Every structure is written in C-alpha cells, then in structure tokens.
Amino acid sequence: MQFELDRRRPGQSRITTPRKETDTCTILSGVSNGLTLGTPIAVNVPNTDQRGGDYSEMSVAYRPSHADATYDFKYGVRAVQGGGRSSARETIGRVAAGAVAKKVLQKISGTEVLAFVSRVHGVELPDGAVDFDKLTLEQVESNIVRCPDPIVAEKMIEAIDKVRVKGDSVGGVVTCIARNVPRGLGSPVFDKLEAELAKALMSLPATKGFEVGSGFSGTLLTGSEHNDEFFVDEDGSVRTRTNRSGGIQGGISNGETIVLRVAFKPTSTITKSQKTVTRDKQETELRARGRHDPCVVPRAVPMVEAMVALVLVDHLLQQYAQCQLFPVDPILQAAPVTKESEPTPV
Amino acid sequence: MQFELDRRRPGQSRITTPRKETDTCTILSGVSNGLTLGTPIAVNVPNTDQRGGDYSEMSVAYRPSHADATYDFKYGVRAVQGGGRSSARETIGRVAAGAVAKKVLQKISGTEVLAFVSRVHGVELPDGAVDFDKLTLEQVESNIVRCPDPIVAEKMIEAIDKVRVKGDSVGGVVTCIARNVPRGLGSPVFDKLEAELAKALMSLPATKGFEVGSGFSGTLLTGSEHNDEFFVDEDGSVRTRTNRSGGIQGGISNGETIVLRVAFKPTSTITKSQKTVTRDKQETELRARGRHDPCVVPRAVPMVEAMVALVLVDHLLQQYAQCQLFPVDPILQAAPVTKESEPTPV
Amino acid sequence: MQFELDRRRPGQSRITTPRKETDTCTILSGVSNGLTLGTPIAVNVPNTDQRGGDYSEMSVAYRPSHADATYDFKYGVRAVQGGGRSSARETIGRVAAGAVAKKVLQKISGTEVLAFVSRVHGVELPDGAVDFDKLTLEQVESNIVRCPDPIVAEKMIEAIDKVRVKGDSVGGVVTCIARNVPRGLGSPVFDKLEAELAKALMSLPATKGFEVGSGFSGTLLTGSEHNDEFFVDEDGSVRTRTNRSGGIQGGISNGETIVLRVAFKPTSTITKSQKTVTRDKQETELRARGRHDPCVVPRAVPMVEAMVALVLVDHLLQQYAQCQLFPVDPILQAAPVTKESEPTPV
Amino acid sequence: MQFELDRRRPGQSRITTPRKETDTCTILSGVSNGLTLGTPIAVNVPNTDQRGGDYSEMSVAYRPSHADATYDFKYGVRAVQGGGRSSARETIGRVAAGAVAKKVLQKISGTEVLAFVSRVHGVELPDGAVDFDKLTLEQVESNIVRCPDPIVAEKMIEAIDKVRVKGDSVGGVVTCIARNVPRGLGSPVFDKLEAELAKALMSLPATKGFEVGSGFSGTLLTGSEHNDEFFVDEDGSVRTRTNRSGGIQGGISNGETIVLRVAFKPTSTITKSQKTVTRDKQETELRARGRHDPCVVPRAVPMVEAMVALVLVDHLLQQYAQCQLFPVDPILQAAPVTKESEPTPV
C-alpha cells in the first residue's frame, strides 16, 4: 500500500507539485497478523505540508474550470483549503484500496494491472511502441513521467518543464492494460465491464475522455477490418488474433488483455492571471498561488491502475456469486489465461 | 414514446437494417388518464419480423467481435436467435424510458437533450459547424443519417451506401448536447455527473469511447488555453465565456450546455466471410446471413439521448433530496438557465 | 412455479376470498429447454375475475386501515380497482420468484423452506406441537388453513368461518422454518441475516410483527437459560443442543434450523359499516363490497416461504462472492448440514 | 452528538457493564463553523478501558449464543478482543449518525424520536401507562433504566440487580415513538416504511423481535376492532381516532405517531459456567471473565432512537426526490403535523 501511495504522493519529482507530503499510511482496523479479518480496513494518511495561506485569494474568487464554483453552486458552502472536497487528495483512498484489490487479483487469477503515460501535450507514444505482453512495472517506473519508452519520456519531461516554469500546465493521456483477466467478468446490459470501467475512470479528477480497445479511431475502420477473428490456440483455448475489442466483447471479458485510455485535461489551477468572478459576483482577476502540478498524468498512473483493479475485483466477486454456484461446462469456461501469452497486436 | 421508438426502429430507411419492425408500444401499467400513478410503467413492444432461420449458421460458430462468444463463456448457454441477450433490441427499453425522462426534464427544468451524428467512417462534421444554442430536432431529423448539416449528411449516407452494398459496415460518432441543465446536478467524488454519463453511454451496444467537453483533444491545450473564464451575465448569473468543460466541472453541472461524444464501432455482424471457431473448437469460416445495420449511428441517436435524459433525471431527483431540504442561498443557486442563452463556443 | 401460485391464488377454498382466479403463469423470457439463460425471467399472470364495480364506493371514501389513503397522501392519485398498487396481487411476483429461489436452494445446498399457520385469532398451535425436523409439505397442505396439526386446523377453520359469515375478518401468525441452511450466510453488522429476513417479511402486506428464535418470549429468560450450549456431534460438526437463537447468531447462520414467526393483522377490507372520510374531506360511512379474505394467513404461507427463500438465495450468492475466493479452513466451514439431524427443541 | 453517546456509553450506572469508557467524540471532517459542508462527517471515538486479558479464555472456546462462533465459521478468523467485529461497540457509529439525523428531522419537519424501556425480564410497563403525546426525554432520562414510570423503573432495576450479582443477565423490550412524522414517507411494496424500520432495528445486536402498532397482539382482534377509523380534525386534516396501525398504513406514514417495539434477548456473555467447544472441537466449560452488561436495554434506548431517526431521514430525502418535483394537491398532502396533537390511544 505504501509503495502505491509513494507513486501518487506530491513532491515526488520536479514535474509534480513541489508540495512535500510523505503520505505515510497507518492501518487502523481490519488486518491482524498479516491477514484481513473480514472487517472494514481503515487507513489513516495525515496531511503534513499544507499552507492555508496559499488559498487566501481563492477563498474570494472562483478558480476557472475548477470544481470550487460548482461545489458552491450545489452546497452553498466553500471550504477551499487544499481544494476542499474537490482536492485530488481524495485519490489517496482510491490508491490505498487499489493496493488491496491488486493483491486479491494477483492471488486469485494472476491478473496484473499496469498503466503508463502515453501522451503529454503534443508528445505521444506511437501505437505499437509498447509490447503489452512484456511491459513491466520497472519500465514504467524507470523515469519520473512514467512512460516506458525512455526517449519519448525525455520529450514528455521537456514538455512539462516548458510550461512549469511559466506557471502554466498541460494535459495528457494514460493507457492502462490488465493481463490475465479471467473470461466472463462483466454483465450483458447496463453493467457492461467497459461501462463500469468508464465510470470508475471518469470519476477521477480532471478526466475528459475514455476509450477501450480501438476507441475513437475504431470508427475509421470497416467491420471486416475491425472484427477480431477467433482461433484455437495450442492449449485449446478460444482466442482472438487481434484485440481491437480491448479484451471485452458485449460487456464481458474474453480473456485477452484489457486495454483502455484516459484523457486528463491540463490542471486548472495555474499561476497565470485569469479573469473570474467573486462569490458576490464582482468580476476580478485571479493569479493562484499555491503549489500545483504542471501536469497530472505522472501521478495519475497509480490512480488509473487502482480504479481498474477495484472494478475487476468487484466483478470477480460477482462472477463467483453468479456463475460458480452451477459451474459451467469446463470446456467453455477456460481457466484464467495465466500462461505466457502470444502478442496480440491492437 | 412512440415517436422516439420510431426513431430507433429497424427498417426506417435504406441505411438501416432492412428488417421491418413497427415496434408499436402498449403501456400495460402505471399510467391512467394521461397521468403516472406512482407505480412502475410497463411497456410491451412485440417482435414481428424475426426470421429464426437467419441465425442457423451463427448457432454453431461464434460471430467475431460479437457478444455471443463471451456470453457463452460466462453463462454456458447460447440463445442466438435475434442475438439473444446481446441483441440491440434491448435498447427499446432504454428509448421508451428515455421518452418519459425527457418529458420530466422538459416540465421541471426546461432541459432539452438533443443528439446527432457527427462522424461516419472518415466523414466528419467540422467543429463549430453546429450552433449548440440553435440546433433543433427538426434539423437532426431532416435526413436519414441524422446529421444536421445537409451537405455532410449526404456524404455520410454515401459512405454508408458504399459498405452496405458490399455487406460490410462502418462506425461513427454521435454528439449529444443538453441545454438548460440546472446547476448543481452531480456529485463531487465517485458519482461525478461525467462518470455517470460515461457509464450510461458505454453501456450502449458497440460503444468504444466517450468524451465530455474538450475530450481527448483537450490534452493538446495548456491550462491557460483550456480554462473557462467566468463572467457575470446581464441577468446576474455566473457564467463561463467558453465551454471546454462541457457543462460539468468537478462532477457537478455548472449551468452551461452539456456536450459529449460517443464512439460506435462498425457493426460486427457482416456478410463478408470471416475466420472463426465453433462452440466445440473447430476452426471454420462464417458468412452471416440475417439483416443487419451497415452503420448503427443513425439509430443510436435516440438511444444516446435516452441515456443522457435518464442520467439527468436521476440526478435531478437526487438534487431535490440532497439540496432542497435546506435550500441554499438563492444568490448562489441561480434558477435553471431557461432564457435564450449566449452562444458558448467549444 | 404454478404449484406455488396455486397455493396463493384467490378462491382456493371457502376460507379465502371467493374471487376466482386461476393465476395461470406463462414464462415470457429467460428460460429455454428447461434451463435458465442468464437473462431476466419474465412471467405473465393475467387477471380474469376482477369486477370493477365492486370498487365504486371505495373510489370515493378511504377504507380504514387500508393503504389507499396513504397512497393518495403520497402520490396524489387514486387507482382503486383491485386495490391499486396496494393490492396483495403484487405478491404473485414474490411467489413466482420464490419458486425459482427454492429450486436453487434445493439444488445447491439441500435447503428446504417450509411455513405453516401457527395461530388464527385466539386459536394457537402450542409450542412443541410441530417437530421441525420432520415437518413435511404434505402435512401443511393437508387442510385448507395450512396448519400441520389436524385438530388445531379444524378449530382455526371454525374461527375463520365465524367471522366470515359476518363479513368481518381475523388475523393470525405464520411460522416458517428453513432446514439445512449452510453456515456462514449473513453479515455481521447492518445486513444481519435476521435483519434482511425482517425487512423481507415486514414488506408483505398486513404484517405487524416479526420474531426469530425465542422472539419476544426470549426476554422472559435469563442468559443462562437462553444461551444455546455447543457440542460436537458424531459427524464432528459444532452444533448447539437448543436453538433459541433460531439458527442465526450475530447476523450469521450457524447451521441449525432457522425459525421465524410473522404476525398478520385482520384484513382491513370488511363488509361491516365503518366511519371514514371521503377524498374531499366529508365524513361518511363505508360498507365495502368486493370479495375479500376473511383471514389472510392460509394464503400468506407461500408468500412467507417465498420471501425467506429469496433472502437465503441472495445470501448464498454473496457467500460465494465473499468467502469462496479464498476458501476457509474446511475444519471450520462444515459442509451444509444435509443429514437427518437431531431434533433441536426451541 | 456527545449527549447521545453518553446515553450509550459503558459504565454509566451500576446496571450497565462496569467497564469505564468516556466515549469522547471528535469530528474529523465534514463540519466547519457549525455547518455541514456536504462532505462525509468522520467521527473518532477512541477506546480507553479495554483489558485484553479478559478475553483470554474466550480466544480458545466459543461463547454460547455469541457471534464469535458464526463469525469464525464464515470468515475463518477470530479477533476476540472486545468481541471483535461483533462487539456492540460498533453501535457508537449508529448513535453518532443518529444524532445528526435527529437534528435534521427536528429542523425540517419537527419530527421527534423518543424511546424507552417497556419491559425488563418479567417486569412490564402496562399498555396505556405512557401518554405518547406528552412523553418527554426528561422522563425517560429520569432513572438509570430509562423507563418513564418511576415505580416500574424501580422494579426493573431490582430485576437487573438480582441477576447482576449472580453474573447472569436478563432481556427486555424497548418501545420507540416518532411524533410529527410527515405523511407520505415510505414506499408501497418492497421498501415499506415498516420493513425498513424492521431491518434497521433487527440489525442491532441481541434483537429477537420487532412489532409495529398492534404487533402480535393485533392478531387477537377482528378487522372491525382493529381498523383505525378516519375523521377530519379541526384543522381539516384527515386523521385516525385510534392508532393500531402504528402510524404506517401500507408501507407509508399517515401522519399519526409511529409506534414500534423491539425485543432484546439476555446478554449472552455471562460469568456462569457453560458447556461449549473449542475451536479445535474439544468439549469444554467456559466461565467468561470480562465486564458485561447484565441487561442491554437501558443502553439500547439511544441505539433504537438512532436507527429510527436514520430510517426516517432517509425516507424524508426520498420523499423530496420523488414527490416534490411535481408537488401533489395541497389539500391531500397536509403539512407535517406540527401542532400539539390529540392523544391517539393504541
């Protein structure tokens, strides 16, 4: 859990917010002698480096494109220190829970969830640059921007540095894969696996888009180009040669690697001067102080992994409830794909 | 309700499946003398033109990229006639419920939900071609592809005709707007309005991507370019000059027009021959008969509207529960924006 | 399913409403060739013998202690034919679903759910008169009041006949047992098994009370008298010698027979004249016509069984989700008690 | 909140457990300057007087009729200190949340929730001894057993003292009323108000029975005796002369006082020697040490109030969502009954 929180914490490198937080976690309940007890697991992660003064201007005027205006519209209150309810600090809870979910997935089905930065502003990792079957956590963690290609990573860092020194920000894209996902997770209508993943990921702060498999670019193909043809592999499993479906067909996982992409907008809090209005409707200019991320995607990588892991573990539990009472024909329900699998080009 | 079902029904034009269904709906319960009774509204829409024989090959082999393989993996059963559980016929229920939701929105807050086709294969409606404040249902319904620009619509129809005659299919994009959405709908963390919309829309068959506001292209901007600056309009409302947020900030609606886009892949059932495997794991070729849509997006338009309307009405109810008990300062909570509003460029 | 619906249907004997309904069910979806398909099971049970005219007086005045006043207070509409939303006809759906749940329980864990009438007005089946380990469905169904003791049953029928001829009604108690319930069903805090059962049963029309195990009379004992002491039976299972807990301890089933009791008030619709008010607040007298049950408990027996079966099957699914991922030590988690068990006196 | 926690805390009098806890609460989030912020309210109440050693015997053998056996059957773990997950200490959270719920009810609809002890072992407060319209919190709090009748209270205290000195325990009944509940709360089928209350109350530790209005004794009446006749009061409200319904008809509140009763069994942990088995299935005797309540009902009073308040506030929110969008005819939907109301005999 601490490892994952360290990947998320502020101040981890020069391209994140300079605010220093150790984000040290303490487990208060639910675990004893290294085992969960069946009771809720409560985790405490105190704040240490928050400067209330940084938020003084913002307590008067709304930050453009930030949640503090809409929060006020809805609830009629403001609690701006640290961003209030809309602070990305709430993602600590997601990452902590995701650490537990990853462990369950690893143990039950050998499922691995791995995300990385595939775009920062105009710098994009080309399609096919990453071999989804061989990608490792070490490759992702080998640089501060969390892009597994060291040359592209260097360009991304440059792009962030360029806006950072101006007090501006940039957006980017995080790609996430899940390998060895058992077949059959999901649901055929409203709770499709892609729908649940979309909700989970679009609930992260600053997200503007979600794709699974071929995504928006899949609309440029014809059906005969897009369809993933089936074959029987040497182990007797029904597999697909391509994976434009992104591991999910009709709301249900098919055993191929799940592939998805999430768009994050540029951080809204910037130190450049912007026009805005105050709570009592006076037009004004705001130049935010505070210490904010010039680009959120490097820190978003563990958040994306956490949300994907939480959705998958939920569906794994549902699968046991729904389909393990009367186990289906073992010929159909292949065991989770745990072997070294063939590369499946997207 | 029947009007919306007619927009969805098969056989409505040459660019949809030639299968003829009238999709005539009968309300069985929940409504009396033109008023709802507080009881569930049951609607019956019988099938009339389904040819079981069309599905005979498919009962043996799995259709590539179709849900019938994953459904079998999960449940160990096949019920292929009409596509079984995975038939897009289930969207009748969504469209019927959406018709009720639209009526509630119209009555309570003057909210209008309107979708249109913005891309078919390579043919795209340019950004800014549609004035979101003036778009009408009549413009959308003025042609069989449901694109409000008649010249682009013609090109889209040509693109569909081209693959239709070959038995192939193409994908596309549906854009949806919601005008006069009250401020304050949504939730700040897990149930963000954009997250709920993403789930609702990614639960539609054949979807591969979702965007709100600036979407994936927003990642190409800097924060100072992307932020929507605030101003006070002549009515004393806090508004934004631009709308890259797409009407939602931090999970909560801000009163601007909600704008979102959904990517639909090319229909998987095509009459071209494709490699696949049978249920007992023999490799084979499949050339689907049956009568399928060469492009789903014209019929997807009412489905997208329905899902958006259902999410909005859910959140309108929640808003009454959460925030009307102790109404907030009326200065903050502006009435729903019901006036003729300024154009807000995306 | 039809067998269960026949146990519930009106007109089955002289002590139920004389309204004749065959309540013939047709399965519309979800089942094919005798197997469920993983899709929702829709069942149609049309009304045949409903006389709208019977409800004419009631359309003006509220029936005392009936839901039609509160329904109108809440929704502002009345739909009185057949009792409207508050008609006990809605219990058809419960009984039909319960028939499926019973089949699942029987197949998965050998669990049997069996209810019977234990009190009608002042006529009560004495404690201990029924051996919970030997009770059969045949004994329950051997008479029209559904009390397994033929002598007490006769007295109950007399009590009902006595009020029936006067157009009045009486209440009663239904006792329900569930045998061979696997250990471990339930949850330790908010969703305790007894809490879920209480909600399910108190959602049946006309219920006023719920007890599990020793119930209200357990308050008359001391802890040393009430506690169920443990022993190890010849199969090596941890069992209790008594069963004042009613098969549930701390929200979780312990493998002993679940025992619960439900109080049903006298039917509110009677043909005796009563004081009431009209919708426009005029005081009046009402003498209901219509054909109503002089005592609901004989027909409530299958409803009680259905609700218990539905709760148990829900918890069986949850148990598979929560506790079968990492199966617990088999020494602790004994198999469901499927053997002929020792009598466990309450 | 602290006032309510003080009513629940251990060591408050000689008839509760002698374990001393101050149960001092600290609000960690969600409140600022005396106002809620729309964010979750986190409350911390640390343990101070827990003696691990008291639980040493119990870590080996299961306590009869206690949840520690079933918890172990389900999860395969034991965490016995303080009773583990099954400790009634979890009710602190219920009482703290209930304090907030009570404040909302008071403010929105003038609703008051008040409980008291109506039976301890064989000592029962007679029907009609308490005037439900005049009962005050002061009367309830005027003695350590929380029975508003001082003479009966004295007998109850004696009954508890009698078993206390022997290390044994007794059960009892808590009656709860809710005054000025708005009409229309609840739902007509599965989520009936009485069903939700039943679940909430049967989720409290040690409960064995639940009644609303006439309860089990209502089965002894005929319909003509049991029905609550309507009249129009001087304010023009539709009211009932009697209240055997207990303020709820057909799942929906009718504006009369809600009346319910909850049975609590004798505390299972006693210091008398009892037969039991160890985790490894050896038969043994257990004489619990530790400091336990000889009777839980005095401390259960605030718990019962809290659960009732939480259910009512949930339904108040739902009512705003469902029925305030299109407000119903004001003639029908009387304002919450906030006036000094007529006595309504049960």
CSV table of N, CA, C and O in Angstrom, one decimal, chain C residues 5-70:
chain,number,residue,atom,x,y,z
C,5,LEU,N,-48.0,-20.8,-7.1
C,5,LEU,CA,-49.1,-19.8,-7.4
C,5,LEU,C,-50.5,-20.4,-7.0
C,5,LEU,O,-51.3,-19.6,-6.5
C,6,ASP,N,-50.6,-21.7,-7.2
C,6,ASP,CA,-51.9,-22.3,-6.8
C,6,ASP,C,-52.2,-22.2,-5.3
C,6,ASP,O,-53.3,-22.1,-4.8
C,7,ARG,N,-51.1,-22.3,-4.5
C,7,ARG,CA,-51.2,-22.2,-3.1
C,7,ARG,C,-51.6,-20.8,-2.6
C,7,ARG,O,-52.1,-20.6,-1.5
C,8,ARG,N,-51.3,-19.8,-3.5
C,8,ARG,CA,-51.5,-18.4,-3.2
C,8,ARG,C,-52.8,-17.9,-3.7
C,8,ARG,O,-53.4,-16.9,-3.3
C,9,ARG,N,-53.4,-18.5,-4.8
C,9,ARG,CA,-54.4,-17.9,-5.6
C,9,ARG,C,-55.7,-17.7,-4.8
C,9,ARG,O,-56.1,-18.5,-3.9
C,10,PRO,N,-56.5,-16.7,-5.2
C,10,PRO,CA,-57.8,-16.5,-4.6
C,10,PRO,C,-58.7,-17.6,-4.9
C,10,PRO,O,-58.5,-18.3,-5.9
C,11,GLY,N,-59.7,-17.8,-4.1
C,11,GLY,CA,-60.8,-18.8,-4.5
C,11,GLY,C,-60.4,-20.2,-4.3
C,11,GLY,O,-61.0,-21.1,-4.8
C,12,GLN,N,-59.3,-20.5,-3.6
C,12,GLN,CA,-58.8,-21.9,-3.5
C,12,GLN,C,-59.7,-22.7,-2.5
C,12,GLN,O,-59.6,-23.9,-2.5
C,13,SER,N,-60.4,-22.0,-1.6
C,13,SER,CA,-61.2,-22.7,-0.6
C,13,SER,C,-62.2,-21.7,0.0
C,13,SER,O,-62.2,-20.5,-0.3
C,14,ARG,N,-63.1,-22.2,0.8
C,14,ARG,CA,-64.2,-21.3,1.3
C,14,ARG,C,-63.7,-20.3,2.3
C,14,ARG,O,-64.3,-19.3,2.5
C,15,ILE,N,-62.5,-20.5,2.9
C,15,ILE,CA,-62.0,-19.5,3.8
C,15,ILE,C,-61.1,-18.5,3.2
C,15,ILE,O,-60.5,-17.7,3.9
C,16,THR,N,-61.0,-18.5,1.9
C,16,THR,CA,-60.3,-17.4,1.2
C,16,THR,C,-61.3,-16.5,0.5
C,16,THR,O,-62.5,-16.9,0.4
C,17,THR,N,-60.9,-15.5,-0.2
C,17,THR,CA,-61.8,-14.6,-0.9
C,17,THR,C,-62.5,-15.5,-2.0
C,17,THR,O,-61.8,-16.3,-2.6
C,18,PRO,N,-63.8,-15.3,-2.2
C,18,PRO,CA,-64.5,-16.1,-3.2
C,18,PRO,C,-64.1,-15.7,-4.7
C,18,PRO,O,-64.6,-16.3,-5.6
C,19,ARG,N,-63.3,-14.6,-4.8
C,19,ARG,CA,-63.0,-14.2,-6.1
C,19,ARG,C,-62.2,-15.3,-6.8
C,19,ARG,O,-61.2,-15.9,-6.2
C,20,LYS,N,-62.6,-15.7,-8.0
C,20,LYS,CA,-62.0,-16.9,-8.7
C,20,LYS,C,-60.9,-16.4,-9.6
C,20,LYS,O,-61.2,-15.7,-10.6
C,21,GLU,N,-59.7,-16.8,-9.4
C,21,GLU,CA,-58.6,-16.5,-10.3
C,21,GLU,C,-57.9,-17.8,-10.5
C,21,GLU,O,-57.6,-18.5,-9.6
C,22,THR,N,-57.5,-18.1,-11.8
C,22,THR,CA,-56.7,-19.4,-12.0
C,22,THR,C,-55.3,-19.0,-11.8
C,22,THR,O,-54.4,-19.9,-11.5
C,23,ASP,N,-54.9,-17.7,-12.0
C,23,ASP,CA,-53.5,-17.3,-11.8
C,23,ASP,C,-52.5,-18.2,-12.6
C,23,ASP,O,-51.5,-18.7,-12.1
C,24,THR,N,-52.9,-18.4,-13.9
C,24,THR,CA,-52.1,-19.3,-14.7
C,24,THR,C,-50.9,-18.5,-15.2
C,24,THR,O,-51.0,-17.4,-15.7
C,25,CYS,N,-49.7,-19.0,-15.0
C,25,CYS,CA,-48.5,-18.3,-15.3
C,25,CYS,C,-47.9,-18.7,-16.7
C,25,CYS,O,-47.9,-19.9,-17.0
C,26,THR,N,-47.3,-17.8,-17.4
C,26,THR,CA,-46.6,-18.0,-18.7
C,26,THR,C,-45.3,-17.4,-18.5
C,26,THR,O,-45.2,-16.2,-18.2
C,27,ILE,N,-44.2,-18.2,-18.8
C,27,ILE,CA,-42.9,-17.6,-18.8
C,27,ILE,C,-42.6,-17.0,-20.1
C,27,ILE,O,-42.6,-17.7,-21.1
C,28,LEU,N,-42.3,-15.7,-20.1
C,28,LEU,CA,-42.0,-15.0,-21.4
C,28,LEU,C,-40.6,-15.0,-21.8
C,28,LEU,O,-40.3,-14.8,-23.0
C,29,SER,N,-39.7,-15.0,-20.9
C,29,SER,CA,-38.3,-14.9,-21.3
C,29,SER,C,-37.4,-15.5,-20.2
C,29,SER,O,-37.8,-15.8,-19.1
C,30,GLY,N,-36.1,-15.8,-20.6
C,30,GLY,CA,-35.1,-16.2,-19.6
C,30,GLY,C,-35.0,-17.7,-19.4
C,30,GLY,O,-34.1,-18.1,-18.7
C,31,VAL,N,-35.9,-18.5,-20.0
C,31,VAL,CA,-35.8,-19.9,-19.8
C,31,VAL,C,-35.9,-20.6,-21.2
C,31,VAL,O,-36.8,-20.1,-22.0
C,32,SER,N,-35.1,-21.5,-21.5
C,32,SER,CA,-35.2,-22.2,-22.8
C,32,SER,C,-34.8,-23.7,-22.6
C,32,SER,O,-33.8,-24.0,-21.9
C,33,ASN,N,-35.6,-24.6,-23.1
C,33,ASN,CA,-35.3,-26.0,-22.9
C,33,ASN,C,-35.1,-26.4,-21.5
C,33,ASN,O,-34.2,-27.2,-21.1
C,34,GLY,N,-35.9,-25.8,-20.6
C,34,GLY,CA,-35.8,-26.2,-19.2
C,34,GLY,C,-34.6,-25.6,-18.4
C,34,GLY,O,-34.3,-26.0,-17.3
C,35,LEU,N,-33.8,-24.8,-19.1
C,35,LEU,CA,-32.7,-24.2,-18.4
C,35,LEU,C,-32.8,-22.6,-18.4
C,35,LEU,O,-33.3,-22.0,-19.4
C,36,THR,N,-32.3,-22.0,-17.3
C,36,THR,CA,-32.3,-20.6,-17.4
C,36,THR,C,-31.1,-20.1,-18.3
C,36,THR,O,-30.2,-20.8,-18.5
C,37,LEU,N,-31.3,-18.9,-18.8
C,37,LEU,CA,-30.3,-18.4,-19.8
C,37,LEU,C,-29.4,-17.3,-19.3
C,37,LEU,O,-28.6,-16.8,-20.0
C,38,GLY,N,-29.6,-17.0,-18.0
C,38,GLY,CA,-28.8,-15.9,-17.5
C,38,GLY,C,-29.4,-14.5,-17.8
C,38,GLY,O,-28.9,-13.5,-17.4
C,39,THR,N,-30.6,-14.6,-18.4
C,39,THR,CA,-31.3,-13.3,-18.7
C,39,THR,C,-32.5,-13.3,-17.7
C,39,THR,O,-32.9,-14.3,-17.2
C,40,PRO,N,-33.1,-12.1,-17.6
C,40,PRO,CA,-34.2,-12.0,-16.6
C,40,PRO,C,-35.4,-12.9,-17.0
C,40,PRO,O,-35.6,-13.0,-18.2
C,41,ILE,N,-36.0,-13.5,-16.1
C,41,ILE,CA,-37.1,-14.4,-16.3
C,41,ILE,C,-38.4,-13.5,-16.1
C,41,ILE,O,-38.7,-13.0,-15.0
C,42,ALA,N,-39.1,-13.3,-17.2
C,42,ALA,CA,-40.4,-12.5,-17.1
C,42,ALA,C,-41.5,-13.5,-17.1
C,42,ALA,O,-41.6,-14.5,-17.9
C,43,VAL,N,-42.5,-13.3,-16.2
C,43,VAL,CA,-43.6,-14.2,-16.1
C,43,VAL,C,-44.9,-13.3,-16.2
C,43,VAL,O,-45.0,-12.3,-15.6
C,44,ASN,N,-45.9,-13.8,-16.9
C,44,ASN,CA,-47.1,-13.1,-17.1
C,44,ASN,C,-48.2,-13.9,-16.4
C,44,ASN,O,-48.4,-15.1,-16.6
C,45,VAL,N,-49.0,-13.2,-15.5
C,45,VAL,CA,-50.1,-13.9,-14.8
C,45,VAL,C,-51.3,-12.9,-14.9
C,45,VAL,O,-51.5,-12.0,-14.1
C,46,PRO,N,-52.2,-13.1,-15.9
C,46,PRO,CA,-53.3,-12.2,-16.1
C,46,PRO,C,-54.4,-12.3,-15.1
C,46,PRO,O,-54.6,-13.4,-14.6
C,47,ASN,N,-55.0,-11.2,-14.9
C,47,ASN,CA,-56.3,-11.2,-14.1
C,47,ASN,C,-57.4,-11.7,-14.9
C,47,ASN,O,-57.5,-11.3,-16.1
C,48,THR,N,-58.3,-12.4,-14.3
C,48,THR,CA,-59.5,-12.8,-15.1
C,48,THR,C,-60.8,-12.4,-14.4
C,48,THR,O,-61.8,-12.0,-15.1
C,49,ASP,N,-60.9,-12.5,-13.1
C,49,ASP,CA,-62.1,-12.3,-12.4
C,49,ASP,C,-62.1,-11.0,-11.5
C,49,ASP,O,-62.0,-11.1,-10.3
C,50,GLN,N,-62.0,-9.9,-12.1
C,50,GLN,CA,-62.0,-8.7,-11.3
C,50,GLN,C,-63.2,-7.9,-11.7
C,50,GLN,O,-63.5,-7.6,-12.9
C,51,ARG,N,-64.0,-7.5,-10.7
C,51,ARG,CA,-65.2,-6.7,-11.0
C,51,ARG,C,-65.0,-5.3,-10.6
C,51,ARG,O,-65.0,-4.9,-9.4
C,52,GLY,N,-64.8,-4.4,-11.6
C,52,GLY,CA,-64.5,-3.0,-11.3
C,52,GLY,C,-65.6,-2.4,-10.4
C,52,GLY,O,-65.3,-1.6,-9.5
C,53,GLY,N,-66.8,-2.8,-10.6
C,53,GLY,CA,-68.0,-2.2,-9.9
C,53,GLY,C,-67.9,-2.4,-8.4
C,53,GLY,O,-68.3,-1.6,-7.6
C,54,ASP,N,-67.2,-3.5,-8.0
C,54,ASP,CA,-67.0,-3.7,-6.6
C,54,ASP,C,-66.3,-2.6,-5.9
C,54,ASP,O,-66.3,-2.4,-4.6
C,55,TYR,N,-65.6,-1.8,-6.7
C,55,TYR,CA,-64.7,-0.8,-6.1
C,55,TYR,C,-65.4,0.6,-6.1
C,55,TYR,O,-64.7,1.6,-5.8
C,56,SER,N,-66.6,0.7,-6.5
C,56,SER,CA,-67.2,2.1,-6.8
C,56,SER,C,-67.3,2.9,-5.5
C,56,SER,O,-66.9,4.1,-5.5
C,57,GLU,N,-67.8,2.3,-4.4
C,57,GLU,CA,-67.8,3.1,-3.2
C,57,GLU,C,-66.4,3.5,-2.7
C,57,GLU,O,-66.2,4.6,-2.2
C,58,MET,N,-65.5,2.6,-2.9
C,58,MET,CA,-64.2,2.8,-2.3
C,58,MET,C,-63.4,3.9,-3.1
C,58,MET,O,-62.5,4.5,-2.6
C,59,SER,N,-63.9,4.2,-4.3
C,59,SER,CA,-63.3,5.2,-5.1
C,59,SER,C,-63.5,6.6,-4.5
C,59,SER,O,-62.9,7.5,-4.8
C,60,VAL,N,-64.5,6.6,-3.7
C,60,VAL,CA,-64.9,7.9,-3.1
C,60,VAL,C,-64.3,8.0,-1.7
C,60,VAL,O,-63.6,9.0,-1.4
C,61,ALA,N,-64.5,7.0,-0.9
C,61,ALA,CA,-64.1,7.1,0.5
C,61,ALA,C,-62.9,6.2,0.8
C,61,ALA,O,-62.7,5.2,0.1
C,62,TYR,N,-62.0,6.6,1.7
C,62,TYR,CA,-60.8,5.8,2.1
C,62,TYR,C,-61.3,4.6,2.9
C,62,TYR,O,-62.0,4.8,3.9
C,63,ARG,N,-60.7,3.4,2.6
C,63,ARG,CA,-61.0,2.3,3.5
C,63,ARG,C,-60.2,2.4,4.8
C,63,ARG,O,-59.0,2.6,4.7
C,64,PRO,N,-60.8,2.3,6.0
C,64,PRO,CA,-60.0,2.4,7.2
C,64,PRO,C,-58.9,1.4,7.3
C,64,PRO,O,-59.1,0.2,6.9
C,65,SER,N,-57.7,1.8,7.7
C,65,SER,CA,-56.5,0.9,7.9
C,65,SER,C,-56.0,0.3,6.6
C,65,SER,O,-55.3,-0.7,6.6
C,66,HIS,N,-56.5,0.8,5.4
C,66,HIS,CA,-56.0,0.3,4.2
C,66,HIS,C,-55.0,1.3,3.6
C,66,HIS,O,-55.0,2.5,4.0
C,67,ALA,N,-54.2,0.8,2.7
C,67,ALA,CA,-53.2,1.7,2.1
C,67,ALA,C,-53.7,2.8,1.2
C,67,ALA,O,-53.0,3.6,0.7
C,68,ASP,N,-55.0,2.7,0.8
C,68,ASP,CA,-55.4,3.6,-0.2
C,68,ASP,C,-55.4,5.1,0.2
C,68,ASP,O,-55.2,6.0,-0.6
C,69,ALA,N,-55.6,5.4,1.5
C,69,ALA,CA,-55.4,6.8,1.9
C,69,ALA,C,-54.0,7.2,1.9
C,69,ALA,O,-53.7,8.3,1.3
C,70,THR,N,-53.1,6.4,2.4
C,70,THR,CA,-51.7,6.9,2.5
C,70,THR,C,-51.1,7.0,1.1
C,70,THR,O,-50.3,7.8,0.8
